Coordinates of C-alpha atoms in Angstrom, one line a residue:
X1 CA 0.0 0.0 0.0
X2 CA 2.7 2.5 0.7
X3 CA 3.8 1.9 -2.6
X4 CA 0.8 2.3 -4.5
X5 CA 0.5 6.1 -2.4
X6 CA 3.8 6.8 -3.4
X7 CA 3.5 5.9 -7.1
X8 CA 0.0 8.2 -6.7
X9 CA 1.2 11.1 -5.5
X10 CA 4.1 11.5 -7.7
X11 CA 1.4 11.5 -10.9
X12 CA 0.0 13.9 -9.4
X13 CA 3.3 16.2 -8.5
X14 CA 4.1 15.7 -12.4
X15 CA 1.1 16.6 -13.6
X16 CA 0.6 20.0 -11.3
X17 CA 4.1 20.7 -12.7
X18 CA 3.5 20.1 -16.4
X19 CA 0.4 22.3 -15.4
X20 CA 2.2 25.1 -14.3
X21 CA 4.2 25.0 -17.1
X22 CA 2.1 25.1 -19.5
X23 CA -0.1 28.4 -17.7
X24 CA 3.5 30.0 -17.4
X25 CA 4.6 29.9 -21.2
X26 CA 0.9 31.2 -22.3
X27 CA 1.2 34.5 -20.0
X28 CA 4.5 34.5 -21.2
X29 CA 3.1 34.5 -25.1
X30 CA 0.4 36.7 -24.0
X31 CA 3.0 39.8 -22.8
X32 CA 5.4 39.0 -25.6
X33 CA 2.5 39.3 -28.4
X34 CA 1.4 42.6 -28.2
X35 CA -1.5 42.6 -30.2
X36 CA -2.9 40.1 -27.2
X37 CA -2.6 43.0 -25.1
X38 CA -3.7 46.0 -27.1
X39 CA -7.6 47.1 -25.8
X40 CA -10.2 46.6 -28.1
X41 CA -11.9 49.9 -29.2
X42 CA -15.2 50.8 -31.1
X43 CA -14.5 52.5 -34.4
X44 CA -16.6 54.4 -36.8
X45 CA -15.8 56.2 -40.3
X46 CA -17.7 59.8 -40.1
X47 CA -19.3 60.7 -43.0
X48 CA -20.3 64.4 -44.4
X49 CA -24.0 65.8 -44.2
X50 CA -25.6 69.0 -43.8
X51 CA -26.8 69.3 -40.5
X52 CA -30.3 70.9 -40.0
X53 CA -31.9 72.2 -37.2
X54 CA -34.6 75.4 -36.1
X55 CA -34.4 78.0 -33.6
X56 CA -36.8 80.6 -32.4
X57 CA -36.3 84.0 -32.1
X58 CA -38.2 86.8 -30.9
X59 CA -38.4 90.1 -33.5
X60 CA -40.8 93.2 -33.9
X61 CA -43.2 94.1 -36.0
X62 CA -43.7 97.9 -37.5
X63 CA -44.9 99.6 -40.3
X64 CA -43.0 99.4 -43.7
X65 CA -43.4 103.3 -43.4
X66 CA -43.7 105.5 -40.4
X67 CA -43.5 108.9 -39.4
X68 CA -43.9 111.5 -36.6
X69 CA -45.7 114.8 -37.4
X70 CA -44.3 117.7 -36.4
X71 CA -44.7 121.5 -37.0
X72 CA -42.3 123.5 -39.0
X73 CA -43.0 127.1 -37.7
X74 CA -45.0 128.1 -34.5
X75 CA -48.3 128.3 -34.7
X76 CA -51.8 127.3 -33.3
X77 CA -53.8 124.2 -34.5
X78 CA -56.8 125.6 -36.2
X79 CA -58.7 122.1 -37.7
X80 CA -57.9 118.2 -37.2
X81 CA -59.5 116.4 -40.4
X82 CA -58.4 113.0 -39.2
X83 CA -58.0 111.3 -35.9
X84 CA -56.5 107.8 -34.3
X85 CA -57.1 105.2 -37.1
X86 CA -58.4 107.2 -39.8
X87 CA -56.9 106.0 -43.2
X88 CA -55.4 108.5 -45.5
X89 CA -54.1 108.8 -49.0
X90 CA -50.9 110.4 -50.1
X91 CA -51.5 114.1 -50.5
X92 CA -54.9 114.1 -47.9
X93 CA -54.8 117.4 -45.6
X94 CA -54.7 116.3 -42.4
X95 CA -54.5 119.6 -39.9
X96 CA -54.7 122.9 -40.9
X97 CA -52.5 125.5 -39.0
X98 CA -52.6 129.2 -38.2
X99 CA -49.9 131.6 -37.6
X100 CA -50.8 135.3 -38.0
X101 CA -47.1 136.8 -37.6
X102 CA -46.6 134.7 -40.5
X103 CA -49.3 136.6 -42.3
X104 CA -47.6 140.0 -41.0
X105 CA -44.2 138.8 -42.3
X106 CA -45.5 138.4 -45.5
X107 CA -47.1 141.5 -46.4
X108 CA -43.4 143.1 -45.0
X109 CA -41.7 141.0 -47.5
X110 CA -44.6 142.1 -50.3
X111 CA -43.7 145.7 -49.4
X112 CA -39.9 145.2 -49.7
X113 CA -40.5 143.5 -52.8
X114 CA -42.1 146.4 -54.6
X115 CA -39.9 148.4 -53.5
X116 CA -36.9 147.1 -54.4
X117 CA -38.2 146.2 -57.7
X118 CA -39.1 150.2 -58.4
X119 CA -35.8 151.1 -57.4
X120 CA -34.1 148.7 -59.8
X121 CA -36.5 149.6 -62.5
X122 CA -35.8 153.3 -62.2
X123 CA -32.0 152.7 -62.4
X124 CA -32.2 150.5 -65.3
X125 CA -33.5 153.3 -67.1
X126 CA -31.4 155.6 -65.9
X127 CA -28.5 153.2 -66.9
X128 CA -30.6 152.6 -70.5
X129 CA -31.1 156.2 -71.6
X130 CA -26.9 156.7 -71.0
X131 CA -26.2 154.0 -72.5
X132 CA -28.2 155.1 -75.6
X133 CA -27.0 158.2 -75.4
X134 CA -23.4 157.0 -74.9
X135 CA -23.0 155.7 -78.8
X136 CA -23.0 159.5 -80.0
X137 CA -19.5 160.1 -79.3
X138 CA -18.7 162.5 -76.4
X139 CA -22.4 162.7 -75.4
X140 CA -21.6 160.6 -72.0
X141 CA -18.4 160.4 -70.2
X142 CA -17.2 156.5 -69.9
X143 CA -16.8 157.1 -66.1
X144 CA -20.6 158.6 -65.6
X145 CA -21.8 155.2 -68.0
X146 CA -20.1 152.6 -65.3
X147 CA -21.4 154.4 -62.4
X148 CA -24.9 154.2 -63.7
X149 CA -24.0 150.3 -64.8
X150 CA -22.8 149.5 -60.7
X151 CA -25.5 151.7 -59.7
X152 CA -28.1 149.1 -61.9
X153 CA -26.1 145.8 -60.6
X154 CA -26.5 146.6 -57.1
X155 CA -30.3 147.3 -57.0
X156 CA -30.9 144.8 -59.3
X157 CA -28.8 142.4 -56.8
X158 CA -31.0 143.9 -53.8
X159 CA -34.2 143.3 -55.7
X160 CA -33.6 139.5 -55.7
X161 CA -32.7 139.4 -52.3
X162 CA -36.1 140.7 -51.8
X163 CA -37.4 138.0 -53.7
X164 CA -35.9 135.6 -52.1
X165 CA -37.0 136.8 -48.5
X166 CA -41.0 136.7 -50.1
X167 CA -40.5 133.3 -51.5
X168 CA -39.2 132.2 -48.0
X169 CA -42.4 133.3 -46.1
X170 CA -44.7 132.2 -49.0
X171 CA -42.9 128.4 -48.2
X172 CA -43.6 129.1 -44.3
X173 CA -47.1 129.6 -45.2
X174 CA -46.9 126.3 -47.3
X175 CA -46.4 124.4 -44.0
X176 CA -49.6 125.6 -42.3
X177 CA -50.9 122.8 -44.0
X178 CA -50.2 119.3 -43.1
X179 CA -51.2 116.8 -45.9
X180 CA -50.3 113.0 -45.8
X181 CA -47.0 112.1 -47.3
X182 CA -48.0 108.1 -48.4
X183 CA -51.1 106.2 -47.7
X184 CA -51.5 104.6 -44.1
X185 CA -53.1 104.9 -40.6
X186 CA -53.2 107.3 -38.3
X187 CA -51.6 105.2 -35.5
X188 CA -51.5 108.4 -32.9
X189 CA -52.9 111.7 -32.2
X190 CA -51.3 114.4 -29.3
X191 CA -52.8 117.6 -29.7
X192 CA -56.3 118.8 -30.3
X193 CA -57.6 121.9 -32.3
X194 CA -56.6 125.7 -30.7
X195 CA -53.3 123.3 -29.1
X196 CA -50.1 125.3 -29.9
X197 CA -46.9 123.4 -31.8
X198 CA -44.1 124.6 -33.1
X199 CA -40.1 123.8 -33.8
X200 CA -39.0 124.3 -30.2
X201 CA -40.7 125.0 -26.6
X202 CA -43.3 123.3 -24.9
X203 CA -45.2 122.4 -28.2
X204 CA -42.3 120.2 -30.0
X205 CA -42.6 117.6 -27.0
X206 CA -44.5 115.5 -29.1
X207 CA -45.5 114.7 -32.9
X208 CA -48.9 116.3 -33.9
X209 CA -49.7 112.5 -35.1
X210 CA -47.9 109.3 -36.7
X211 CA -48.8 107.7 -39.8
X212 CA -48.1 104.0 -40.1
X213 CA -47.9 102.1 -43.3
X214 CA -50.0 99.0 -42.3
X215 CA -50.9 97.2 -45.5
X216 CA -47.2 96.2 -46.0
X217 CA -45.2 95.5 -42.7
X218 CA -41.3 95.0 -41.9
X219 CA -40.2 92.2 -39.1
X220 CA -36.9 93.2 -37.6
X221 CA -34.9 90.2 -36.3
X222 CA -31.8 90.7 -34.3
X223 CA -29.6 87.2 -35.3
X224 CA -27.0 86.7 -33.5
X225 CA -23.3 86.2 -35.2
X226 CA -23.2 82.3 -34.9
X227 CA -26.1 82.2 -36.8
X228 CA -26.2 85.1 -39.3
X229 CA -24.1 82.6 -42.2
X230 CA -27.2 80.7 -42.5
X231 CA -29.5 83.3 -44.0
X232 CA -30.0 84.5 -47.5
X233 CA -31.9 87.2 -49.4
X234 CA -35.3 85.9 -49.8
X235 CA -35.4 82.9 -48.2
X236 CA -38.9 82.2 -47.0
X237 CA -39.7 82.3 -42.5
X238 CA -42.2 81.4 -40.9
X239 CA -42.9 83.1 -37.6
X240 CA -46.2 83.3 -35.2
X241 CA -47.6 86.2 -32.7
X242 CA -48.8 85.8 -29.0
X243 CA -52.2 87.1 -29.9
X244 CA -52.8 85.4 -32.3
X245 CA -52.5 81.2 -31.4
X246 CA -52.9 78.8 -33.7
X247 CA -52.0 80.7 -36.7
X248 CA -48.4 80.9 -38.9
X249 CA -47.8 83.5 -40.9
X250 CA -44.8 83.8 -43.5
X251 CA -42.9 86.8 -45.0
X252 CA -39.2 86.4 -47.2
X253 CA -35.4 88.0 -45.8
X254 CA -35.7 91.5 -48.0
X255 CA -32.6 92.9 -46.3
X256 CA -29.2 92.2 -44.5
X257 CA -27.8 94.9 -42.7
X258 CA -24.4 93.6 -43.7
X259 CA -22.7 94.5 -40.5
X260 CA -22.9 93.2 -36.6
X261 CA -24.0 95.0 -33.8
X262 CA -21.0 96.6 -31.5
X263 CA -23.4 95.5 -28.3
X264 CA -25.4 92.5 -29.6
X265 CA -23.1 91.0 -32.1
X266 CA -26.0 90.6 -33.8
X267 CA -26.9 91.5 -37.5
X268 CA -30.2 93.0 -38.1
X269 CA -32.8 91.2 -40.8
X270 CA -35.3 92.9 -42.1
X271 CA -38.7 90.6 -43.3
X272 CA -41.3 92.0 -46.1
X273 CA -44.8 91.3 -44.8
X274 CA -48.0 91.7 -46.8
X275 CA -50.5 92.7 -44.9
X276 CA -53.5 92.7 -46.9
X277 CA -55.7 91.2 -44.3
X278 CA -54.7 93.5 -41.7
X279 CA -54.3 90.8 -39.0
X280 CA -51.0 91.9 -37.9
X281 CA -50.3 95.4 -36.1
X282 CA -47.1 97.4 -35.8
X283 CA -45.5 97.1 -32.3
X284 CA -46.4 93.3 -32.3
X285 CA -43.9 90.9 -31.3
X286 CA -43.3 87.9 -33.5
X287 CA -41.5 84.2 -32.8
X288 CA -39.3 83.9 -36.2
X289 CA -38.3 80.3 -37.1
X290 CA -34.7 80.6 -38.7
X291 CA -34.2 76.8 -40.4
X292 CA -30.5 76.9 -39.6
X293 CA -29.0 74.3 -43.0
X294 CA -25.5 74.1 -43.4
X295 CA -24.6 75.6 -46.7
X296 CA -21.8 73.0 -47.5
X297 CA -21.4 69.5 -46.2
X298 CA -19.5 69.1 -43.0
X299 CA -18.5 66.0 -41.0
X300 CA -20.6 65.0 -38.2
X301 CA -20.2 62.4 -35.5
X302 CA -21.5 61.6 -32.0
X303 CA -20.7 63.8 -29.5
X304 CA -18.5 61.3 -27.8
X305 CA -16.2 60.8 -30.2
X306 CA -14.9 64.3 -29.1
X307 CA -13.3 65.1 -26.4
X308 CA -12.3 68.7 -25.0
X309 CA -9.0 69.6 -23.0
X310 CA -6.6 72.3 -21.7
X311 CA -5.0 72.5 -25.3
X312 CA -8.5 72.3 -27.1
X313 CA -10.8 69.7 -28.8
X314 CA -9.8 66.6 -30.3
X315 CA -10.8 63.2 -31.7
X316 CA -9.0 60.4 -31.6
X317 CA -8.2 58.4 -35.3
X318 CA -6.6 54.9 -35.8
X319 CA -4.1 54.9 -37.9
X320 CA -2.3 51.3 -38.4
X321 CA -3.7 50.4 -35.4
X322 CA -2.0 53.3 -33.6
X323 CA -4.1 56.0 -32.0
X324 CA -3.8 59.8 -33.1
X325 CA -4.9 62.5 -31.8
X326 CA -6.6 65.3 -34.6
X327 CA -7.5 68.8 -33.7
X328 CA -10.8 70.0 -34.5
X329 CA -13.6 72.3 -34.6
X330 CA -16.8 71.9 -33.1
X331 CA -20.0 73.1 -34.6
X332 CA -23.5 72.9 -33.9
X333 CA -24.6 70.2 -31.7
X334 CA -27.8 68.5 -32.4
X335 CA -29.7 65.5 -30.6
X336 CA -26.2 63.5 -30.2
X337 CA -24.3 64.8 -32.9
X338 CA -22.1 67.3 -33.7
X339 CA -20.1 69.3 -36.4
X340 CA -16.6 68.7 -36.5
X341 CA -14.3 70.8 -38.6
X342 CA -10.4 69.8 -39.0
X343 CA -7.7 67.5 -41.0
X344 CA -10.3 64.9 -41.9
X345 CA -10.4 62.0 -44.6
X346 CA -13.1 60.7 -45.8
X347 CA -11.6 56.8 -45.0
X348 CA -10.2 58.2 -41.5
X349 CA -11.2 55.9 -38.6
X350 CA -12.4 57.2 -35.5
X351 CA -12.5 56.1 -31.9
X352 CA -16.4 56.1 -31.2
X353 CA -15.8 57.6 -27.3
X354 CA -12.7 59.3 -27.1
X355 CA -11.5 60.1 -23.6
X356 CA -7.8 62.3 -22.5
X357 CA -6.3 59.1 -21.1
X358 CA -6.2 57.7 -24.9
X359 CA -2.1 59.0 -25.7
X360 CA -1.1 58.6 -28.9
X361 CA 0.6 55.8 -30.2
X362 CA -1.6 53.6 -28.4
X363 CA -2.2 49.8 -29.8
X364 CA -6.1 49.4 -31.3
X365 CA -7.1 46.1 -31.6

């Protein structure tokens, strides 16, 4: 029996070495081969697209055409033909206004008129009969001739004057009348009839009334700089009003102003609104939906195939199974993905999650 032990428990030492052995030379083959020990990561091959995506915006509504009404020369209000929302027509008087120092001025400039004009005519003839008289030789001295000829010049030069001065008031008289400059609404009214306006003091405060074109409206939107690259000139929006629920209404870009805003960095965009229906008022505020499409194709991946650090954003490509770090861009992000912009292939593998422990040069299996 002790035999048969001993022969048993030397099998078994033999095989527990030849065991051992064996486990030892396959984590020796395993650090020695080191594609065994490289990590296995996710790959993907981006691809180029034009990302899409919409944003709201708030902007404001006014009239294509507005102006404030204010009067030229002091004076009294002495008839209102319109009042708040009346419609008017290019040309249509719309106040009438009084001034009687105007009238007083103007029979002053009448009187200096005539006068001058008598004086000029009596030294035109003067200056005529000489100079008839002047071809008979030694009738007229040369020196008395030019005297009479100044003499004629400088009445002649005073009796336009005059006429100027006349003209003047007659045009100050012109603007006693307040007539509609283009068709609209009256959108406000400040004074009422005997009120007194004028170009400075207590009645310039306010405009006499404000005139709003409301069949055609403009929508100002303030876009900010980020954004501004994906507009053009009369590309169709969309946009909706508060007071109106339920209801879209659509207008086309008619202007750029070409330029940011030093505040906002924001570029102002103007929208051409017909407003036939006259739903929509000036002073409204309006939701615009800017469709933001990419005008070229750009690369876009997942969002974690990027990863940002102290020295900027990166992915992470495999090239001959050897990791590389590529600086890029970002873009716009949208549900997941992301624009990318950098030193990109079109066959360039990339680590779906990157992470900052990934160095480069490491294996890929």
């Amino acid at each position: 029996m002790k035999n048969n032990l001993f022969k048993i428990l030397s099998i078994a030492g033999l095989i527990a070495s030849l065991t051992g052995c064996h486990s030892a030379a396959e984590e020796n083959a395993k650090k020695e081969s080191p594609e065994a020990a490289a990590p296995a990561m996710e790959t993907f091959v981006p691809t180029k697209q034009k990302l899409t995506n919409k944003m709201q915006i708030p902007g404001e509504i006014t009239g294509f055409q507005q102006v404030e009404i204010y009067a030229k020369v002091s004076s009294y209000v002495k008839s209102l033909n319109v009042d708040i929302g009346s419609k008017v027509h290019a040309g249509q008087l719309l106040a009438v206004l009084e001034a009687p120092e105007l009238s007083s001025q103007l029979s002053a400039a009448k009187s200096r008129l005539k006068s001058q004009e008598a004086v000029y005519m009596a030294t035109k003839s003067t200056y005529d009969r000489l100079f008839e008289t002047s071809k008979v030789e030694g009738t007229v001295a040369r020196l008395d001739l030019e005297v009479a000829e100044s003499k004629k010049n400088a009445d002649f030069a005073q009796y336009q004057a005059a006429k100027s001065a006349y003209a003047e008031v007659q045009n100050l008289l012109n603007y006693l009348e307040i007539r509609a400059p283009f068709d609209g609404v009256i959108a406000t009214r400040n004074v009422n009839q005997g009120a007194y306006v004028g170009p400075a003091g207590r009645g310039s405060e306010m405009p006499i009334m404000t005139i709003q074109q409301q069949r055609k409206l403009r929508l100002a939107v303030a876009v900010p700089e980020q954004y501004s690259g994906f507009l053009t000139e009369n590309q169709p929006l969309q946009f909706t009003v508060k007071s109106l629920p339920g209801q879209t209404f659509s207008g086309k870009i008619a202007r750029k102003s070409g330029a940011l805003d030093s505040r906002l960095r924001s570029e102002r965009v103007e929208i051409d609104i017909n407003n036939t229906d006259n739903k929509l008022l000036p002073g409204m505020v309006a939701e615009v939906e800017l469709p933001l499409t990419s005008q070229d194709s750009t690369f876009v991946v997942p969002k974690s195939a990027v990863f940002t650090s102290g020295e900027g954003s990166f992915v992470i490509a495999v090239v001959s199974n050897k990791t590389q770090r590529i600086p890029v861009q970002k873009g716009r992000s949208i549900d997941g993905q992301i624009e990318i912009f950098g030193d990109l292939k079109q066959d360039t593998k990339l680590v779906s999650k990157a992470d900052e422990e990934i160095i480069d040069g490491t294996s890929v299996k």
